[in-house]
Amino acid sequence: MKKYILILAAGKGTRMKSSLPKVLHEAVYHPILSYVIAAAKGVGADDICTVVGHGAEEVKAAFAGETSFILQREQKGTGHAVREGLAAFADHREGMVLVLCGDTPLLRAETLKELCARHEQSEAAVTVMTASLSDPFGYGRVIRGADGDPLRIVEQRDASEEEKAVTEINSGVYCFDLGFLRDAVSKLQNDNDQGELYLTDTIAIARAEGRRAAAYRVADFEEVSGINDRVQLAAAGKVIRRRKAEALMRAGVTLIDPDSTIIDPLAEIGADTVIEPFTVIKGRTVIGADCHIGPNAELTDTVLGDGVRFWRSAAAEASVGDGCNIGPFAYLRPKTELKNGVKVGDFVEVKNSVIGEGTKLPHLTYIGDSDIGAGCNIACGTITCNYDGFDKTRSKIGDRVFVGCNVNLVSPVHIEDDVYIAAGSTITESVPGGSLAIARERQINKEGWAEKFRALHKK
Ligand code: UD1
Ligand code: CA
């Protein structure tokens, strides 16, 4: 049977108290809607459409190409959202429609597939996904009939005391027969506390028409928790982190303390890598096998090879070869490429530069817009002066170059292979291969000077 998915994401999210549309709020570095779209894609649908309204342009811009969109101009409730959204499937005759909310990021594709499978088997007009919560406050309650199937769903604010005592809640996820849904949403009334068209009323409509309304109660209530405020947003983030941590640990990664480690769901980490506490791994970061990361590491969209040591340091959009040793307190900025076996030590910043195999930058150095060869030693306090206030220029350093301490390399310069640069030099011109460059004042020793100086100041 054809499967169409409608994601409701037009609501304002008043309880977020934010100028940002609710579904764009992030949990573990991604907007919550992205998790819903990923789960929807995992179901293998024939068409996915997202109903947008509040902040529509922002939401569309953030998810362009990921789903189609329908605009719900005025937000008159979940039933109204579906009524408008169904226009996206106007050409489709039959099939099932899976309705998801953009604010339930913990849903798994497997669970949605199971819902669809059960719906297909039961031949119900609608199957609603439910869960039993110890604290059902705020959710719609599922009122079941004598036959065990749902009779209707009543919202918290419309519920009687007796109904409020029901702990089985509506997850906001449903599977509908397309034909039934089209007809049912045209019949919705706004006779409720909010004066809205409630999608939940389709359950009672099915029953009134003598059709079956089924329920699929999931055991993992966590999966259906919706996000309405920032407390729930943080709680969902915790679940997403825990899921990622568990998947990594099962795949052979050691997390010393998963609770103090944040790893993007999109990150990849190889086996036998150890992640120490207070490490933050963002974006599509890829870490190889046998690495030792942290404590206090921050990696964003960075690629690390195998056997890398990276501690108390930050990297963004950098690439680090096998066996490199980074930190503590190093900063690798975008377009940094370290070949294998490079050492970048304390208080070293590298930007838009390629550092050759086995080269060492042990301490207190800034390398920007440079290409450095293999086997070099760039001693303490070396600085590439790559910016004149208007333009950035590139420098090139060959292989096996020894740059002494406290050297300024005023770009653009070309230091050829096997050059030695004397400590304290300010290099403004290129240096031919195999030479020693000294660019500093020659030292003068004035013997007996101290005694004369002190005598001058004596009274
Ligand atoms: C809804 C359900 C409730 C269920 C809960 C699960 C109704 C009436 N209630 O309540 O039974 O327990 O979800 O989380 O359906 N939306 C639109 N357009 C609108 C209104 C809402 O697109 O006009 C979207 C929202 O962006 C959101 C979703 O629909 O993604 C749910 O809306 P929300 O206002 O959060 O409904 P709840 O009060 O949580
Ligand atoms: Ca909600």
Coordinates of C-alpha atoms and ligand atoms in Angstrom, one line a residue:
M1 CA 0.0 0.0 0.0
K2 CA 1.2 3.5 -0.8
K3 CA 2.4 5.5 2.2
Y4 CA 2.2 9.2 2.6
I5 CA 3.6 11.2 5.5
L6 CA 2.3 14.5 6.8
I7 CA 4.4 16.3 9.4
L8 CA 2.6 19.0 11.4
A9 CA 4.9 21.9 12.1
A10 CA 2.9 25.0 11.8
G11 CA 2.3 25.7 15.4
K12 CA 3.8 28.7 17.2
G13 CA 5.2 26.8 20.2
T14 CA 4.0 29.5 22.6
R15 CA 5.5 27.6 25.6
M16 CA 9.0 27.9 24.1
K17 CA 8.8 31.7 24.7
S18 CA 10.9 32.2 21.7
S19 CA 11.1 34.2 18.4
L20 CA 12.4 31.0 16.7
P21 CA 9.8 28.6 15.4
K22 CA 9.6 25.6 17.8
V23 CA 10.6 23.0 15.3
L24 CA 13.9 24.9 14.6
H25 CA 15.0 24.7 18.2
E26 CA 17.9 22.3 18.4
A27 CA 18.5 19.1 20.4
V28 CA 22.1 17.9 20.1
Y29 CA 22.9 20.5 17.4
H30 CA 20.1 19.7 15.0
P31 CA 16.6 21.3 14.8
I32 CA 14.0 18.9 16.3
L33 CA 12.2 18.7 13.0
S34 CA 15.3 17.1 11.4
Y35 CA 14.9 14.1 13.6
V36 CA 11.2 13.7 12.6
I37 CA 12.1 14.0 9.0
A38 CA 14.9 11.4 9.4
A39 CA 12.4 9.0 11.0
A40 CA 9.9 9.7 8.3
K41 CA 12.5 8.9 5.6
G42 CA 13.3 5.7 7.4
V43 CA 9.8 4.5 6.9
G44 CA 10.2 4.5 3.2
A45 CA 7.3 6.8 2.3
D46 CA 6.1 7.6 -1.2
D47 CA 5.7 11.3 -0.4
I48 CA 6.6 13.4 2.7
C49 CA 5.0 16.8 3.2
T50 CA 5.5 19.2 6.1
V51 CA 2.7 21.6 7.1
V52 CA 4.3 25.0 7.9
G53 CA 2.8 28.2 9.2
H54 CA 4.5 30.0 12.1
G55 CA 7.9 31.0 10.8
A56 CA 7.2 29.2 7.5
E57 CA 9.9 30.9 5.6
E58 CA 12.6 30.0 8.2
V59 CA 11.4 26.4 8.4
K60 CA 11.3 26.0 4.6
A61 CA 14.8 27.5 4.2
A62 CA 16.2 25.1 6.9
F63 CA 14.7 22.0 5.2
A64 CA 14.7 22.9 1.5
G65 CA 14.9 19.7 -0.5
E66 CA 14.2 17.5 2.4
T67 CA 10.4 17.5 2.2
S68 CA 7.7 19.3 0.3
F69 CA 5.8 22.0 2.2
I70 CA 2.2 23.2 2.5
L71 CA 1.4 26.5 4.1
Q72 CA -1.3 26.6 6.8
R73 CA -1.9 30.3 6.8
E74 CA -3.8 30.4 10.1
Q75 CA -3.2 27.9 12.8
K76 CA -6.6 26.7 13.7
G77 CA -5.6 23.3 15.2
T78 CA -4.1 20.0 14.3
G79 CA -7.3 18.9 12.4
H80 CA -7.1 22.1 10.3
A81 CA -3.4 21.5 9.7
V82 CA -4.2 18.1 8.2
R83 CA -7.1 19.4 6.2
E84 CA -4.8 21.9 4.6
G85 CA -1.9 19.5 4.3
L86 CA -3.8 16.9 2.5
A87 CA -3.8 19.2 -0.6
A88 CA -0.2 17.9 -1.0
F89 CA -1.7 14.4 -1.7
A90 CA -4.6 15.6 -3.9
D91 CA -3.5 13.4 -6.8
H92 CA -3.4 10.3 -4.7
R93 CA -6.5 8.0 -4.7
E94 CA -5.7 5.5 -2.0
G95 CA -3.1 4.5 0.5
M96 CA -2.3 5.3 4.1
V97 CA -1.3 8.6 5.6
L98 CA 1.0 8.7 8.5
V99 CA 0.6 11.9 10.5
L100 CA 3.5 13.0 12.7
C101 CA 4.2 16.1 14.8
G102 CA 7.3 18.1 14.1
D103 CA 7.8 18.4 17.9
T104 CA 8.3 14.6 18.7
P105 CA 12.0 14.1 17.8
L106 CA 12.4 10.8 19.6
L107 CA 10.3 8.7 17.3
R108 CA 12.1 5.8 15.7
A109 CA 11.5 4.7 12.1
E110 CA 11.1 1.1 13.3
T111 CA 8.2 2.1 15.5
L112 CA 6.5 4.0 12.7
K113 CA 6.9 1.0 10.4
E114 CA 5.3 -1.2 13.0
L115 CA 2.4 1.2 13.3
C116 CA 1.9 1.1 9.6
A117 CA 2.1 -2.7 9.5
R118 CA -0.5 -3.0 12.3
H119 CA -2.7 -0.5 10.6
E120 CA -2.6 -2.4 7.4
Q121 CA -3.5 -5.7 9.1
S122 CA -6.3 -4.3 11.2
E123 CA -8.1 -2.6 8.3
A124 CA -9.0 0.2 10.7
A125 CA -9.9 3.6 9.5
V126 CA -7.3 5.0 11.9
T127 CA -4.7 3.6 14.2
V128 CA -3.4 5.9 16.9
M129 CA -0.1 5.4 18.6
T130 CA -0.5 5.6 22.4
A131 CA 1.6 5.2 25.5
S132 CA 1.0 4.9 29.2
L133 CA 2.6 7.6 31.3
S134 CA 2.9 7.9 35.0
D135 CA 2.4 11.6 34.5
P136 CA 0.0 12.1 31.6
F137 CA -0.5 15.8 32.3
G138 CA -0.9 18.0 29.2
Y139 CA -1.5 15.1 26.7
G140 CA -4.8 14.1 25.1
R141 CA -6.2 11.0 26.9
V142 CA -7.3 7.9 25.1
I143 CA -10.8 6.8 26.2
R144 CA -11.3 3.2 25.3
G145 CA -14.7 1.5 24.8
A146 CA -16.0 -1.8 26.1
D147 CA -14.5 -3.5 23.0
G148 CA -11.1 -2.3 24.0
D149 CA -10.6 0.0 21.0
P150 CA -10.5 3.8 21.4
L151 CA -13.8 5.6 21.4
R152 CA -12.4 9.1 21.4
I153 CA -9.5 11.3 22.6
V154 CA -10.0 14.1 25.0
E155 CA -7.6 16.9 25.5
Q156 CA -6.3 17.8 29.0
R157 CA -8.2 21.1 29.0
D158 CA -11.4 19.5 27.9
A159 CA -11.2 16.5 30.2
S160 CA -13.4 15.6 33.2
E161 CA -11.7 14.6 36.4
E162 CA -12.4 11.0 35.6
E163 CA -10.9 11.4 32.1
K164 CA -7.8 13.1 33.6
A165 CA -7.2 10.0 35.6
V166 CA -6.6 8.0 32.4
T167 CA -2.9 7.4 32.0
E168 CA -2.9 6.3 28.3
I169 CA -2.1 9.3 26.2
N170 CA -2.3 10.2 22.5
S171 CA 1.2 10.4 21.1
G172 CA 0.0 12.6 18.2
V173 CA 1.1 9.9 15.7
Y174 CA -1.5 8.2 13.6
C175 CA -1.9 6.1 10.6
F176 CA -5.1 6.9 8.6
D177 CA -6.8 5.4 5.6
L178 CA -6.4 8.3 3.1
G179 CA -10.1 8.3 1.9
F180 CA -11.4 8.2 5.5
L181 CA -9.0 11.0 6.6
R182 CA -10.1 13.3 3.7
D183 CA -13.7 12.8 4.6
A184 CA -13.2 13.0 8.4
V185 CA -11.3 16.3 8.4
S186 CA -14.1 17.9 6.5
K187 CA -16.4 17.1 9.3
L188 CA -14.4 18.5 12.2
Q189 CA -16.1 21.0 14.6
N190 CA -14.3 23.6 16.8
D191 CA -16.6 23.0 19.8
N192 CA -13.8 22.7 22.4
D193 CA -12.0 24.8 24.9
Q194 CA -9.5 26.2 22.4
G195 CA -12.1 26.7 19.6
E196 CA -9.8 24.7 17.3
L197 CA -10.3 21.8 14.8
Y198 CA -8.8 18.8 16.6
L199 CA -7.4 16.0 14.6
T200 CA -8.1 13.8 17.6
D201 CA -11.8 14.0 16.9
T202 CA -11.4 11.8 13.9
I203 CA -11.3 8.8 16.3
A204 CA -14.9 9.5 17.4
I205 CA -15.9 10.2 13.8
A206 CA -14.6 6.8 12.7
R207 CA -16.6 5.1 15.6
A208 CA -19.7 7.1 14.7
E209 CA -19.5 5.8 11.2
G210 CA -19.1 2.2 12.4
R211 CA -15.5 2.1 11.3
R212 CA -12.8 0.7 13.5
A213 CA -10.4 3.0 15.3
A214 CA -7.4 1.0 16.6
A215 CA -4.6 1.8 19.0
Y216 CA -1.0 0.8 19.0
R217 CA 0.4 1.2 22.5
V218 CA 4.2 1.5 22.6
A219 CA 6.1 0.3 25.6
D220 CA 8.8 3.0 25.3
F221 CA 6.9 6.1 26.3
E222 CA 10.1 8.1 25.9
E223 CA 9.8 7.8 22.1
V224 CA 6.5 9.7 21.9
S225 CA 7.4 12.5 24.2
G226 CA 6.5 15.8 22.6
I227 CA 8.5 19.0 23.1
N228 CA 6.4 22.0 24.3
D229 CA 8.9 23.9 26.4
R230 CA 12.7 24.1 26.9
V231 CA 12.7 21.7 29.9
Q232 CA 11.4 19.0 27.5
L233 CA 13.8 20.1 24.9
A234 CA 16.7 19.5 27.2
A235 CA 15.3 16.1 28.2
A236 CA 14.9 15.1 24.6
G237 CA 18.5 16.1 24.0
K238 CA 19.6 13.8 26.8
V239 CA 17.8 10.9 25.2
I240 CA 19.3 11.6 21.8
R241 CA 22.8 11.7 23.4
R242 CA 22.2 8.6 25.3
R243 CA 21.1 6.7 22.2
K244 CA 24.2 7.8 20.3
A245 CA 26.5 6.9 23.2
E246 CA 24.9 3.5 23.5
A247 CA 25.2 2.8 19.8
L248 CA 28.9 3.8 19.8
M249 CA 29.7 1.8 22.9
R250 CA 28.1 -1.3 21.3
A251 CA 30.2 -0.7 18.3
G252 CA 33.5 -0.7 20.3
V253 CA 34.0 2.9 21.4
T254 CA 34.9 3.5 25.0
L255 CA 33.1 6.5 26.6
I256 CA 34.6 7.1 30.0
D257 CA 31.6 9.1 31.1
P258 CA 28.7 9.2 28.6
D259 CA 26.8 11.7 30.8
S260 CA 29.4 14.4 30.3
T261 CA 30.1 13.7 26.7
I262 CA 28.1 15.2 23.8
I263 CA 28.3 13.4 20.5
D264 CA 26.4 14.5 17.4
P265 CA 24.2 11.8 16.0
L266 CA 25.9 12.3 12.7
A267 CA 29.4 11.8 14.0
E268 CA 31.3 8.6 13.3
I269 CA 33.9 7.0 15.6
G270 CA 36.1 4.0 15.0
A271 CA 36.5 1.0 17.3
D272 CA 38.9 1.1 20.3
T273 CA 38.8 4.9 20.4
V274 CA 38.5 6.2 23.9
I275 CA 36.6 9.4 24.6
E276 CA 37.3 11.1 27.9
P277 CA 34.8 13.3 29.8
F278 CA 33.8 16.9 28.7
T279 CA 34.3 16.2 25.1
V280 CA 31.9 17.8 22.5
I281 CA 31.8 16.3 19.1
K282 CA 29.7 18.2 16.6
G283 CA 28.5 17.9 13.0
R284 CA 29.8 15.3 10.6
T285 CA 33.0 14.7 12.5
V286 CA 34.7 11.4 11.7
I287 CA 37.2 9.9 14.2
G288 CA 39.2 6.9 13.3
A289 CA 40.1 3.8 15.3
D290 CA 42.4 3.7 18.3
C291 CA 42.2 7.4 19.0
H292 CA 42.3 9.0 22.4
I293 CA 40.1 12.1 22.6
G294 CA 39.7 14.5 25.5
P295 CA 39.3 15.4 28.3
N296 CA 37.9 18.7 27.2
A297 CA 38.1 18.3 23.4
E298 CA 35.8 20.1 21.0
L299 CA 35.6 18.8 17.4
T300 CA 33.3 20.3 14.8
D301 CA 33.1 18.8 11.3
T302 CA 36.6 17.5 11.6
V303 CA 38.1 14.3 10.3
L304 CA 40.7 12.5 12.4
G305 CA 42.7 9.5 11.2
D306 CA 43.6 6.5 13.3
G307 CA 45.7 6.6 16.5
V308 CA 45.2 10.3 17.0
R309 CA 45.8 11.8 20.5
F310 CA 43.6 15.0 20.8
W311 CA 43.2 16.6 24.2
R312 CA 42.1 19.9 25.7
S313 CA 41.9 21.4 22.2
A314 CA 39.5 22.5 19.6
A315 CA 39.2 21.9 15.9
A316 CA 36.7 23.0 13.3
E317 CA 36.6 21.9 9.6
A318 CA 40.1 20.5 9.9
S319 CA 41.6 17.2 8.8
V320 CA 44.1 15.4 10.9
G321 CA 46.2 12.4 9.7
D322 CA 47.0 9.1 11.4
G323 CA 49.1 9.2 14.6
C324 CA 48.9 13.0 15.1
N325 CA 49.3 14.4 18.6
I326 CA 47.3 17.5 19.3
G327 CA 47.1 19.5 22.4
P328 CA 46.8 20.6 25.1
F329 CA 45.3 24.0 24.2
A330 CA 45.7 23.7 20.4
Y331 CA 43.2 25.4 18.0
L332 CA 42.8 23.9 14.5
R333 CA 40.8 26.3 12.4
P334 CA 39.0 25.7 9.0
K335 CA 41.0 24.3 6.1
T336 CA 43.8 23.0 8.3
E337 CA 45.2 19.8 7.0
L338 CA 47.7 17.8 9.1
K339 CA 49.4 14.9 7.3
N340 CA 50.3 11.8 9.3
G341 CA 52.4 12.0 12.5
V342 CA 52.2 15.8 13.0
K343 CA 52.5 17.2 16.5
V344 CA 50.6 20.4 17.4
G345 CA 51.3 21.3 21.0
D346 CA 50.2 23.8 23.5
F347 CA 48.9 27.3 22.4
V348 CA 49.4 26.6 18.8
E349 CA 46.8 27.9 16.2
V350 CA 46.7 26.6 12.7
K351 CA 44.5 28.1 10.0
N352 CA 44.1 27.3 6.3
S353 CA 47.4 25.5 6.2
V354 CA 48.8 22.2 5.2
I355 CA 51.4 20.7 7.6
G356 CA 53.6 17.9 6.1
E357 CA 54.2 14.4 7.6
G358 CA 56.0 14.3 10.9
T359 CA 56.3 18.0 11.3
K360 CA 56.3 19.4 14.8
L361 CA 54.8 22.6 16.0
P362 CA 55.3 22.0 19.7
H363 CA 54.4 25.3 21.4
L364 CA 53.2 28.9 21.2
T365 CA 52.9 29.3 17.4
Y366 CA 50.5 30.7 14.8
I367 CA 50.5 29.3 11.3
G368 CA 48.1 30.8 8.9
D369 CA 47.8 30.5 5.1
S370 CA 50.9 28.4 4.8
D371 CA 52.1 25.1 3.3
I372 CA 54.7 23.4 5.4
G373 CA 56.6 20.3 4.2
A374 CA 57.5 17.1 6.0
G375 CA 59.9 16.6 8.9
C376 CA 60.1 20.2 9.9
N377 CA 60.6 21.6 13.4
I378 CA 58.8 24.9 14.0
A379 CA 60.1 26.0 17.3
C380 CA 58.4 27.9 20.1
G381 CA 56.9 31.2 19.2
T382 CA 57.0 31.1 15.5
I383 CA 54.5 33.3 13.8
T384 CA 53.4 33.6 10.2
C385 CA 52.6 37.3 9.5
N386 CA 50.0 36.6 6.9
Y387 CA 47.8 39.7 7.0
D388 CA 48.7 43.3 6.3
G389 CA 45.3 44.7 7.3
F390 CA 44.0 44.4 3.7
D391 CA 45.2 41.2 2.1
K392 CA 46.1 37.7 3.3
T393 CA 49.2 36.1 1.7
R394 CA 50.5 32.6 1.6
S395 CA 53.9 31.3 2.6
K396 CA 55.6 28.1 1.7
I397 CA 58.1 26.1 3.8
G398 CA 59.9 23.1 2.3
D399 CA 60.9 19.8 3.9
R400 CA 63.2 19.3 6.8
V401 CA 63.2 23.0 7.7
F402 CA 64.3 24.0 11.2
V403 CA 62.7 27.3 12.3
G404 CA 64.3 28.5 15.5
C405 CA 62.4 30.0 18.4
N406 CA 60.6 33.4 18.2
V407 CA 60.7 33.7 14.4
N408 CA 58.4 35.9 12.3
L409 CA 57.8 34.8 8.8
V410 CA 56.4 37.8 7.0
S411 CA 54.3 36.5 4.1
P412 CA 54.7 35.8 1.3
V413 CA 58.0 34.0 1.7
H414 CA 59.3 30.8 0.4
I415 CA 61.6 28.9 2.7
E416 CA 63.1 26.1 0.6
D417 CA 64.1 22.6 1.7
D418 CA 66.7 22.0 4.5
V419 CA 66.9 25.6 5.6
Y420 CA 67.8 26.6 9.1
I421 CA 66.4 29.9 10.5
A422 CA 68.1 31.4 13.4
A423 CA 66.1 32.1 16.5
G424 CA 64.6 35.5 16.8
S425 CA 64.7 36.2 13.1
T426 CA 62.2 38.3 11.2
I427 CA 62.2 36.7 7.7
T428 CA 61.0 39.0 5.0
E429 CA 62.6 37.4 2.0
S430 CA 62.7 33.9 0.6
V431 CA 65.5 31.6 1.7
P432 CA 67.3 29.3 -0.8
G433 CA 67.5 25.5 0.0
G434 CA 70.2 24.3 2.5
S435 CA 71.1 27.8 3.9
L436 CA 71.0 29.3 7.3
A437 CA 69.0 32.5 7.5
I438 CA 69.7 35.0 10.2
A439 CA 67.7 38.2 10.3
R440 CA 68.3 40.0 13.5
E441 CA 70.8 42.5 15.0
R442 CA 74.2 41.2 15.8
Q443 CA 74.8 41.1 19.5
I444 CA 77.1 43.6 21.2
N445 CA 78.5 43.0 24.7
K446 CA 79.6 46.2 26.5
E447 CA 82.0 45.0 29.2
G448 CA 81.9 46.8 32.6
W449 CA 78.8 48.6 31.6
A450 CA 76.8 47.7 34.7
E451 CA 79.3 49.2 37.1
K452 CA 79.3 52.5 35.2
F453 CA 75.5 52.6 35.0
R454 CA 75.1 52.0 38.7
A455 CA 77.7 54.6 39.6
L456 CA 75.7 57.2 37.6
H457 CA 72.7 56.6 39.8
K458 CA 74.6 56.6 43.2
K459 CA 74.5 59.7 45.3
Ligands
UD1_1 C1 -1.5 17.2 20.5 C2 -2.8 16.4 20.6 C3 -2.8 15.6 21.9 C4 -1.5 14.8 22.0 C5 -0.3 15.7 21.7 C6 1.0 14.8 21.6 C7 -4.6 17.5 19.4 C8 -5.8 18.4 19.5 N1 -4.0 17.2 20.5 O1 -1.6 18.2 21.5 O2 -3.9 14.8 22.0 O3 -1.4 14.2 23.2 O4 -0.4 16.4 20.5 O5 2.1 15.5 21.6 O6 -4.2 17.2 18.3 N2 0.1 22.2 14.6 C9 -0.1 22.7 13.3 N3 -1.1 23.6 13.1 C10 -2.0 23.9 14.0 C11 -1.8 23.4 15.3 C12 -0.8 22.5 15.6 O7 0.7 22.4 12.4 O8 -2.9 24.7 13.7 C13 1.2 21.3 14.8 C14 2.2 21.8 15.9 O9 3.2 22.6 15.2 C15 2.7 20.6 16.5 C16 1.6 19.6 16.4 O10 0.7 20.1 15.4 O11 3.9 20.1 15.8 C17 0.9 19.4 17.7 O12 0.4 20.6 18.1 P1 0.4 21.1 19.6 O13 -0.2 22.4 19.7 O14 1.8 20.9 20.2 O15 -0.6 20.0 20.2 P2 -0.7 19.5 21.7 O16 -1.4 20.5 22.5 O17 0.7 19.0 22.1
CA2 CA 2.8 19.1 21.3

